[in-house]
Amino acid sequence: MDSKTKRFILSEQEIPTHWYNIQAEMKNKPLPPLHPGTKQPLKPEDLFPIFAEELSRQELNQTDAWIEIPEEVRNLYKNYRSTPLVRAYALEKALGTPAHIYFKNESVSPIGSHKINSAIPQAYYCKKEGITNITTETGAGQWGAALSYAAKAFGLDLAVYMVKISYEQKPYRRSIMQTFGAQVTPSPSMSTKAGKKILTENPNYQGSLGTAISEALELAMNTPNCKYTLGSVLSHVSLHQTVIGLEAEKQMEMAGEYPDIVIGCFGGGSNFSGISFPFMRHNIKGDKKTRFIAAEPASCPKLTRGVFQYDFGDEAGYTPLLPMFTLGHNFAPANIHAGGLRYHGAGVIVSQLLKDGLMEAVDIPQLESFDAGMLFAQTEGIVPAPESNHAIAAAINEAKKCKETGEEKVILFNLSGHGLIDMTAYEQYIAGDLINYALTDEDIAKNTSELEKII
Amino acid sequence: MDSKTKRFILSEQEIPTHWYNIQAEMKNKPLPPLHPGTKQPLKPEDLFPIFAEELSRQELNQTDAWIEIPEEVRNLYKNYRSTPLVRAYALEKALGTPAHIYFKNESVSPIGSHKINSAIPQAYYCKKEGITNITTETGAGQWGAALSYAAKAFGLDLAVYMVKISYEQKPYRRSIMQTFGAQVTPSPSMSTKAGKKILTENPNYQGSLGTAISEALELAMNTPNCKYTLGSVLSHVSLHQTVIGLEAEKQMEMAGEYPDIVIGCFGGGSNFSGISFPFMRHNIKGDKKTRFIAAEPASCPKLTRGVFQYDFGDEAGYTPLLPMFTLGHNFAPANIHAGGLRYHGAGVIVSQLLKDGLMEAVDIPQLESFDAGMLFAQTEGIVPAPESNHAIAAAINEAKKCKETGEEKVILFNLSGHGLIDMTAYEQYIAGDLINYALTDEDIAKNTSELEKII
């Protein structure tokens, strides 16, 4: 047993006052999003019909490296921040690795994941601009639950389209949203043109984030005084999530260490960005040589097997064209339990960073992710979200390499959420009913080959 | 919006090094547990066949006010302690009360409740004494989940009897226990004499904590190198839970306040004891006049409507006779969602304190408890456990009184756990399907009148 400090927590005064905007410091800026009709680069004003104005400006801001966190947002951050940075001594011991493994524990937020970090500012800016109604989509329900809380906190009405497979697999998340007063509809639904079209073609379609985004966007565009919000992918969401890494940087300092490797699971990119970008700025400056690893599911491998191309962010093609690693916006991901990672594309910043070799990506099969999650639960006592299991698996793989080489590397990963509402998945794992989903090169080429060649 | 400090957190160095044993300082000591056959007061040795020896000694220790927390236990406490003390500004605002409301947030523990505070030392002492197998019962599953984690941490095999109604209502908690490697059986079961007897008489019996205790005890008594463990009621469990109140005392000091009222929900008494006893010691010394309020469900009102008498702790009558406020060990509580409060009796210390007027009790109908839980969720952002809702309801009632009188009282309650795995209950509440269960005086007299008059 070890009696050294395990958990590092910041005082309320040390909670970051600014988010870090990596766009301002990237040598190669992300390519601009394009208007799908004119193919012209978007200006913030082009986004005003969809998003709050301040969020639109943040989305395309490539000049200000630091953006102040409004007082009202910080005040709600204080309800659960700082989250702890934890040294995973028990996991290290179980692996027999000389590596030092740390995790940032975002699972202790009221809703159980990091999603609340962006939900609060998004609801705040909408409220501040006089908006009364917001819409969104949600995969596993983590984002929807977080936004439901934030909408309630700022007195906004919220309509959520929840990916149908998750709506059925995760009824508790649906109820959490309803507890906070949100209206929840399974997607695809018959309430939008986008949903009707998909259901007509494929009545049994289990939904995807891409489809749910189309539905939420359509509702926002057709409702007065209503804006759309998104829980990942976009640059302003990554911006808000940097509060994770900025805290972790101070906490690693308390621990007297600096990470050699930083790892996040990867759906649209926001939690990975959040833990990574504040450390990556030191790589950009040339001060550090940290490795950054995005861990995506093998069944939805846009970073490791997708193409870098302009593509839509949603199934129906309502969004601007985004320069991203993508499997094609018509890609229908397998029904893995990590619902939050079932998305065809990656955010524009992360896509550029991957292209430029500033980060890496690995893909993790479903069973390997749960092997890792079980070991983590049994050693550290926290049942992780299926999404987070991908980050844990990647961290374990790196720690095992250290065991072989004898290197005492410092590995930091983001525990993006707990899995207490995903126990069906663990039940299936324990029963031996969980499977891997393999994708052939043909499966992947089917959707990516249809993309218009712009780059 | 308020930018004052909201959350108070202790450093690892400030985590208590000793538990507080109120028995040593009570003017009127609890009456002794009696051997059911001889009616003689129990000595620690009499408990050795059932419990670990050190736990047996702690159970009857009326001399040492402070008992050192073993290093190995503190080391695991550090995984999640200190838990935050939080000023509930948003709840205060919603109520329009001048009262200052604080809550101790035990919901951030890895398993989501305070139960882990006693699970860790119980597993530790068993391991230390060479025990290989342990058994227990669980109501809502909070205790079972916590003990499953602790058993895994110390390498013990665990068998859990889970109250049948909870086994069915809360499958996720069952899966959590299985994730940690525990064997879970719904109670009543056909695997014990006690279970068989009940099922033969009433095949549809939905179970109770009293029955599950009988089954777990029977298994422990019939298995080599196996001990029984309990998640509440007993004095050593209350002892371990004082870590809550001892932390809260330091944290209230950080906030510059001292509670006028301390509130905990009440099942067997351990979370109430945990938050209360460290503050109550100042009342005993005569330094303070804090009020202590136990909030029990109206459908299981042992403190407010039960009798003070010697009774068994379990349905089958395997336990020693305990001097307690009780509804009779055959009392079958209604199927409320607060499964952890469905117990017929109160711990011996708390029973004596209530008898001596050192604390009060209130009973809360199920609907009122959920009204309170919904308001708390929508203001503070945390969905509370159905059990904790009773404490919140009592706190809200006191805060409303302050609104009438204009008094700025300081109210502290224990948020014993989160309700993220109890969303079925909230779903029913939102749908309007939740009901209150009324008990007539005849219902209560039916079981209590059968008790042997010893006191």
Short mmCIF file of N, CA, C and O in Angstrom, two decimals, chain B residues 249-335:
data_model
loop_
_atom_site.label_atom_id
_atom_site.label_comp_id
_atom_site.label_asym_id
_atom_site.label_seq_id
_atom_site.Cartn_x
_atom_site.Cartn_y
_atom_site.Cartn_z
N GLU B 249 -17.07 18.83 9.78
CA GLU B 249 -16.79 19.78 10.85
C GLU B 249 -15.65 20.72 10.44
O GLU B 249 -15.75 21.94 10.58
N LYS B 250 -14.58 20.13 9.89
CA LYS B 250 -13.46 20.97 9.43
C LYS B 250 -13.88 21.86 8.27
O LYS B 250 -13.43 23.00 8.14
N GLN B 251 -14.74 21.30 7.40
CA GLN B 251 -15.14 22.05 6.21
C GLN B 251 -16.09 23.20 6.57
O GLN B 251 -16.02 24.28 5.98
N MET B 252 -16.97 22.98 7.57
CA MET B 252 -17.84 24.06 8.03
C MET B 252 -16.98 25.19 8.62
O MET B 252 -17.29 26.37 8.47
N GLU B 253 -15.91 24.79 9.27
CA GLU B 253 -14.97 25.78 9.81
C GLU B 253 -14.34 26.61 8.69
O GLU B 253 -14.21 27.83 8.79
N MET B 254 -13.99 25.92 7.58
CA MET B 254 -13.47 26.64 6.41
C MET B 254 -14.50 27.64 5.90
O MET B 254 -14.16 28.73 5.41
N ALA B 255 -15.77 27.25 6.00
CA ALA B 255 -16.85 28.13 5.52
C ALA B 255 -17.18 29.20 6.55
O ALA B 255 -17.99 30.09 6.30
N GLY B 256 -16.57 29.10 7.73
CA GLY B 256 -16.81 30.08 8.79
C GLY B 256 -18.18 29.95 9.44
O GLY B 256 -18.73 30.93 9.94
N GLU B 257 -18.73 28.75 9.45
CA GLU B 257 -20.07 28.58 10.03
C GLU B 257 -20.11 27.31 10.89
O GLU B 257 -19.20 26.47 10.84
N TYR B 258 -21.21 27.20 11.67
CA TYR B 258 -21.43 25.99 12.45
C TYR B 258 -22.91 25.65 12.31
O TYR B 258 -23.76 26.54 12.39
N PRO B 259 -23.25 24.37 12.10
CA PRO B 259 -24.66 24.06 11.81
C PRO B 259 -25.59 24.21 13.03
O PRO B 259 -25.25 23.77 14.12
N ASP B 260 -26.74 24.85 12.78
CA ASP B 260 -27.82 24.85 13.78
C ASP B 260 -28.61 23.57 13.70
O ASP B 260 -29.19 23.12 14.69
N ILE B 261 -28.66 23.00 12.50
CA ILE B 261 -29.44 21.78 12.27
C ILE B 261 -28.62 20.84 11.39
O ILE B 261 -28.07 21.26 10.38
N VAL B 262 -28.55 19.57 11.78
CA VAL B 262 -27.88 18.55 10.97
C VAL B 262 -28.90 17.47 10.64
O VAL B 262 -29.62 16.99 11.53
N ILE B 263 -28.95 17.08 9.37
CA ILE B 263 -30.01 16.18 8.90
C ILE B 263 -29.42 15.03 8.10
O ILE B 263 -28.53 15.21 7.27
N GLY B 264 -29.93 13.84 8.35
CA GLY B 264 -29.57 12.69 7.52
C GLY B 264 -30.80 11.84 7.28
O GLY B 264 -31.71 11.80 8.12
N CYS B 265 -30.87 11.17 6.13
CA CYS B 265 -31.96 10.22 5.94
C CYS B 265 -31.68 9.01 6.83
O CYS B 265 -30.56 8.82 7.29
N PHE B 266 -32.73 8.22 7.05
CA PHE B 266 -32.58 7.18 8.06
C PHE B 266 -33.15 5.83 7.61
O PHE B 266 -34.34 5.70 7.37
N GLY B 267 -32.24 4.84 7.50
CA GLY B 267 -32.66 3.46 7.22
C GLY B 267 -32.33 2.63 8.45
O GLY B 267 -33.18 2.34 9.27
N GLY B 268 -31.06 2.31 8.63
CA GLY B 268 -30.60 1.67 9.85
C GLY B 268 -29.87 2.66 10.74
O GLY B 268 -29.70 2.43 11.93
N GLY B 269 -29.43 3.77 10.14
CA GLY B 269 -28.86 4.84 10.93
C GLY B 269 -27.44 5.23 10.61
O GLY B 269 -26.93 6.20 11.16
N SER B 270 -26.76 4.52 9.72
CA SER B 270 -25.31 4.77 9.61
C SER B 270 -24.96 6.10 8.95
O SER B 270 -24.03 6.77 9.38
N ASN B 271 -25.71 6.51 7.92
CA ASN B 271 -25.33 7.79 7.31
C ASN B 271 -25.76 8.94 8.19
O ASN B 271 -25.05 9.94 8.33
N PHE B 272 -26.90 8.78 8.87
CA PHE B 272 -27.32 9.80 9.84
C PHE B 272 -26.28 9.92 10.96
O PHE B 272 -25.87 11.04 11.33
N SER B 273 -25.85 8.79 11.48
CA SER B 273 -24.84 8.81 12.55
C SER B 273 -23.56 9.45 12.06
O SER B 273 -22.92 10.24 12.76
N GLY B 274 -23.18 9.10 10.84
CA GLY B 274 -21.92 9.59 10.28
C GLY B 274 -21.87 11.10 10.20
O GLY B 274 -20.86 11.71 10.56
N ILE B 275 -22.93 11.71 9.73
CA ILE B 275 -22.92 13.17 9.61
C ILE B 275 -23.15 13.83 10.97
O ILE B 275 -22.67 14.93 11.23
N SER B 276 -23.87 13.15 11.89
CA SER B 276 -24.32 13.79 13.14
C SER B 276 -23.35 13.67 14.32
O SER B 276 -23.10 14.65 15.03
N PHE B 277 -22.85 12.47 14.57
CA PHE B 277 -22.15 12.23 15.84
C PHE B 277 -20.99 13.19 16.11
O PHE B 277 -20.83 13.67 17.24
N PRO B 278 -20.16 13.48 15.08
CA PRO B 278 -19.06 14.40 15.37
C PRO B 278 -19.53 15.79 15.84
O PRO B 278 -18.85 16.44 16.64
N PHE B 279 -20.68 16.22 15.33
CA PHE B 279 -21.23 17.50 15.81
C PHE B 279 -21.92 17.31 17.16
O PHE B 279 -21.89 18.19 18.01
N MET B 280 -22.55 16.15 17.34
CA MET B 280 -23.30 15.91 18.56
C MET B 280 -22.39 15.88 19.79
O MET B 280 -22.83 16.16 20.91
N ARG B 281 -21.11 15.54 19.55
CA ARG B 281 -20.22 15.48 20.72
C ARG B 281 -20.11 16.85 21.38
O ARG B 281 -19.90 16.94 22.59
N HIS B 282 -20.28 17.91 20.60
CA HIS B 282 -20.24 19.25 21.20
C HIS B 282 -21.52 19.54 21.99
O HIS B 282 -21.49 20.28 22.96
N ASN B 283 -22.64 18.96 21.56
CA ASN B 283 -23.86 19.06 22.36
C ASN B 283 -23.69 18.32 23.68
O ASN B 283 -24.09 18.81 24.75
N ILE B 284 -23.09 17.14 23.59
CA ILE B 284 -22.90 16.33 24.80
C ILE B 284 -22.02 17.07 25.81
O ILE B 284 -22.29 17.10 27.00
N LYS B 285 -20.98 17.73 25.27
CA LYS B 285 -20.09 18.52 26.13
C LYS B 285 -20.79 19.76 26.68
O LYS B 285 -20.30 20.40 27.60
N GLY B 286 -21.91 20.15 26.04
CA GLY B 286 -22.62 21.35 26.47
C GLY B 286 -22.17 22.61 25.75
O GLY B 286 -22.59 23.71 26.09
N ASP B 287 -21.32 22.47 24.74
CA ASP B 287 -20.80 23.64 24.02
C ASP B 287 -21.76 24.17 22.96
O ASP B 287 -21.69 25.34 22.58
N LYS B 288 -22.58 23.28 22.41
CA LYS B 288 -23.43 23.65 21.29
C LYS B 288 -24.85 23.13 21.50
O LYS B 288 -25.07 22.22 22.30
N LYS B 289 -25.79 23.74 20.76
CA LYS B 289 -27.18 23.28 20.86
C LYS B 289 -27.74 22.95 19.48
O LYS B 289 -28.86 23.34 19.13
N THR B 290 -26.95 22.26 18.70
CA THR B 290 -27.39 21.87 17.35
C THR B 290 -28.56 20.89 17.46
O THR B 290 -28.60 20.05 18.36
N ARG B 291 -29.53 21.04 16.54
CA ARG B 291 -30.61 20.04 16.44
C ARG B 291 -30.19 18.97 15.42
O ARG B 291 -29.63 19.28 14.37
N PHE B 292 -30.52 17.72 15.71
CA PHE B 292 -30.21 16.61 14.80
C PHE B 292 -31.51 15.95 14.39
O PHE B 292 -32.29 15.54 15.24
N ILE B 293 -31.72 15.87 13.08
CA ILE B 293 -33.00 15.35 12.58
C ILE B 293 -32.77 14.16 11.67
O ILE B 293 -32.09 14.25 10.65
N ALA B 294 -33.36 13.03 12.06
CA ALA B 294 -33.34 11.83 11.21
C ALA B 294 -34.61 11.83 10.36
O ALA B 294 -35.71 11.97 10.90
N ALA B 295 -34.45 11.69 9.05
CA ALA B 295 -35.60 11.73 8.13
C ALA B 295 -35.88 10.33 7.60
O ALA B 295 -35.11 9.79 6.81
N GLU B 296 -36.97 9.74 8.06
CA GLU B 296 -37.30 8.37 7.65
C GLU B 296 -38.52 8.39 6.74
O GLU B 296 -39.28 9.36 6.71
N PRO B 297 -38.73 7.31 5.97
CA PRO B 297 -39.92 7.26 5.11
C PRO B 297 -41.19 7.04 5.94
O PRO B 297 -41.17 6.27 6.90
N ALA B 298 -42.27 7.71 5.56
CA ALA B 298 -43.53 7.56 6.28
C ALA B 298 -44.03 6.12 6.24
O ALA B 298 -44.79 5.69 7.11
N SER B 299 -43.56 5.37 5.24
CA SER B 299 -44.02 3.98 5.13
C SER B 299 -43.19 3.00 5.96
O SER B 299 -43.51 1.83 6.03
N CYS B 300 -42.15 3.52 6.62
CA CYS B 300 -41.31 2.64 7.45
C CYS B 300 -40.84 3.45 8.68
O CYS B 300 -39.65 3.66 8.88
N PRO B 301 -41.81 3.86 9.52
CA PRO B 301 -41.54 4.90 10.53
C PRO B 301 -41.17 4.37 11.90
O PRO B 301 -41.86 4.61 12.88
N LYS B 302 -40.05 3.67 11.99
CA LYS B 302 -39.69 3.10 13.31
C LYS B 302 -39.38 4.16 14.34
O LYS B 302 -39.65 3.98 15.53
N LEU B 303 -38.77 5.28 13.91
CA LEU B 303 -38.38 6.30 14.89
C LEU B 303 -39.58 7.10 15.35
O LEU B 303 -39.69 7.45 16.53
N THR B 304 -40.48 7.42 14.43
CA THR B 304 -41.60 8.29 14.78
C THR B 304 -42.82 7.52 15.29
O THR B 304 -43.62 8.05 16.03
N ARG B 305 -42.96 6.26 14.91
CA ARG B 305 -44.15 5.52 15.32
C ARG B 305 -43.85 4.12 15.86
O ARG B 305 -44.79 3.38 16.20
N GLY B 306 -42.58 3.73 15.91
CA GLY B 306 -42.24 2.41 16.42
C GLY B 306 -42.19 2.39 17.95
O GLY B 306 -42.50 3.39 18.61
N VAL B 307 -41.81 1.24 18.50
CA VAL B 307 -41.66 1.11 19.96
C VAL B 307 -40.19 0.91 20.29
O VAL B 307 -39.43 0.42 19.46
N PHE B 308 -39.80 1.31 21.50
CA PHE B 308 -38.43 1.07 21.97
C PHE B 308 -38.45 -0.24 22.74
O PHE B 308 -39.03 -0.32 23.83
N GLN B 309 -37.81 -1.25 22.16
CA GLN B 309 -37.90 -2.58 22.74
C GLN B 309 -36.75 -3.45 22.23
O GLN B 309 -36.14 -3.12 21.21
N TYR B 310 -36.45 -4.50 22.93
CA TYR B 310 -35.50 -5.47 22.39
C TYR B 310 -36.16 -6.21 21.23
O TYR B 310 -37.29 -6.68 21.34
N ASP B 311 -35.42 -6.29 20.12
CA ASP B 311 -35.96 -6.99 18.95
C ASP B 311 -34.79 -7.59 18.16
O ASP B 311 -33.63 -7.19 18.32
N PHE B 312 -35.12 -8.49 17.29
CA PHE B 312 -34.10 -9.05 16.39
C PHE B 312 -33.78 -8.08 15.27
O PHE B 312 -34.65 -7.31 14.82
N GLY B 313 -32.57 -8.16 14.78
CA GLY B 313 -32.16 -7.33 13.65
C GLY B 313 -32.59 -7.91 12.32
O GLY B 313 -32.50 -7.24 11.30
N ASP B 314 -33.03 -9.16 12.33
CA ASP B 314 -33.38 -9.82 11.07
C ASP B 314 -34.74 -10.50 11.20
O ASP B 314 -35.26 -10.71 12.30
N GLU B 315 -35.26 -10.87 10.08
CA GLU B 315 -36.57 -11.51 9.99
C GLU B 315 -36.62 -12.85 10.72
O GLU B 315 -37.54 -13.13 11.49
N ALA B 316 -35.61 -13.70 10.51
CA ALA B 316 -35.65 -15.06 11.03
C ALA B 316 -35.27 -15.16 12.50
O ALA B 316 -35.50 -16.19 13.13
N GLY B 317 -34.71 -14.08 13.06
CA GLY B 317 -34.32 -14.12 14.46
C GLY B 317 -32.98 -14.78 14.70
O GLY B 317 -32.79 -15.48 15.70
N TYR B 318 -32.03 -14.63 13.81
CA TYR B 318 -30.68 -15.18 14.00
C TYR B 318 -29.79 -14.23 14.81
O TYR B 318 -28.79 -14.66 15.39
N THR B 319 -30.09 -12.92 14.80
CA THR B 319 -29.19 -11.95 15.43
C THR B 319 -29.40 -11.92 16.94
O THR B 319 -30.39 -12.44 17.46
N PRO B 320 -28.47 -11.27 17.65
CA PRO B 320 -28.73 -10.96 19.05
C PRO B 320 -29.97 -10.08 19.18
O PRO B 320 -30.41 -9.48 18.19
N LEU B 321 -30.50 -10.00 20.39
CA LEU B 321 -31.60 -9.06 20.65
C LEU B 321 -31.00 -7.68 20.84
O LEU B 321 -30.09 -7.49 21.64
N LEU B 322 -31.53 -6.72 20.08
CA LEU B 322 -30.98 -5.36 20.11
C LEU B 322 -32.01 -4.40 20.70
O LEU B 322 -33.18 -4.45 20.34
N PRO B 323 -31.56 -3.50 21.60
CA PRO B 323 -32.49 -2.51 22.17
C PRO B 323 -32.68 -1.38 21.17
O PRO B 323 -31.80 -0.56 20.98
N MET B 324 -33.84 -1.35 20.52
CA MET B 324 -33.98 -0.43 19.39
C MET B 324 -35.41 0.07 19.23
O MET B 324 -36.36 -0.56 19.69
N PHE B 325 -35.55 1.21 18.57
CA PHE B 325 -36.85 1.58 18.07
C PHE B 325 -37.14 0.66 16.88
O PHE B 325 -36.31 0.52 15.97
N THR B 326 -38.29 0.03 16.93
CA THR B 326 -38.57 -1.01 15.92
C THR B 326 -40.06 -1.05 15.56
O THR B 326 -40.91 -0.65 16.36
N LEU B 327 -40.31 -1.54 14.37
CA LEU B 327 -41.68 -1.82 13.93
C LEU B 327 -41.96 -3.31 14.04
O LEU B 327 -43.00 -3.79 13.58
N GLY B 328 -41.02 -4.03 14.64
CA GLY B 328 -41.14 -5.49 14.73
C GLY B 328 -40.39 -6.13 13.58
O GLY B 328 -40.48 -5.68 12.44
N HIS B 329 -39.63 -7.20 13.90
CA HIS B 329 -38.77 -7.77 12.85
C HIS B 329 -39.55 -8.46 11.75
O HIS B 329 -38.99 -8.86 10.74
N ASN B 330 -40.86 -8.62 11.93
CA ASN B 330 -41.68 -9.20 10.85
C ASN B 330 -42.36 -8.14 10.00
O ASN B 330 -43.14 -8.45 9.10
N PHE B 331 -42.09 -6.88 10.31
CA PHE B 331 -42.70 -5.79 9.54
C PHE B 331 -42.25 -5.86 8.08
O PHE B 331 -41.05 -5.95 7.80
N ALA B 332 -43.21 -5.85 7.16
CA ALA B 332 -42.88 -5.90 5.72
C ALA B 332 -43.11 -4.51 5.12
O ALA B 332 -44.24 -4.11 4.91
N PRO B 333 -42.03 -3.79 4.86
CA PRO B 333 -42.20 -2.42 4.38
C PRO B 333 -42.76 -2.36 2.97
O PRO B 333 -42.56 -3.28 2.17
N ALA B 334 -43.46 -1.27 2.68
CA ALA B 334 -44.00 -1.06 1.34
C ALA B 334 -42.86 -0.95 0.33
O ALA B 334 -41.72 -0.63 0.69
N ASN B 335 -43.19 -1.18 -0.94
CA ASN B 335 -42.17 -1.18 -1.99
C ASN B 335 -41.78 0.22 -2.46
O ASN B 335 -41.85 0.53 -3.64
#
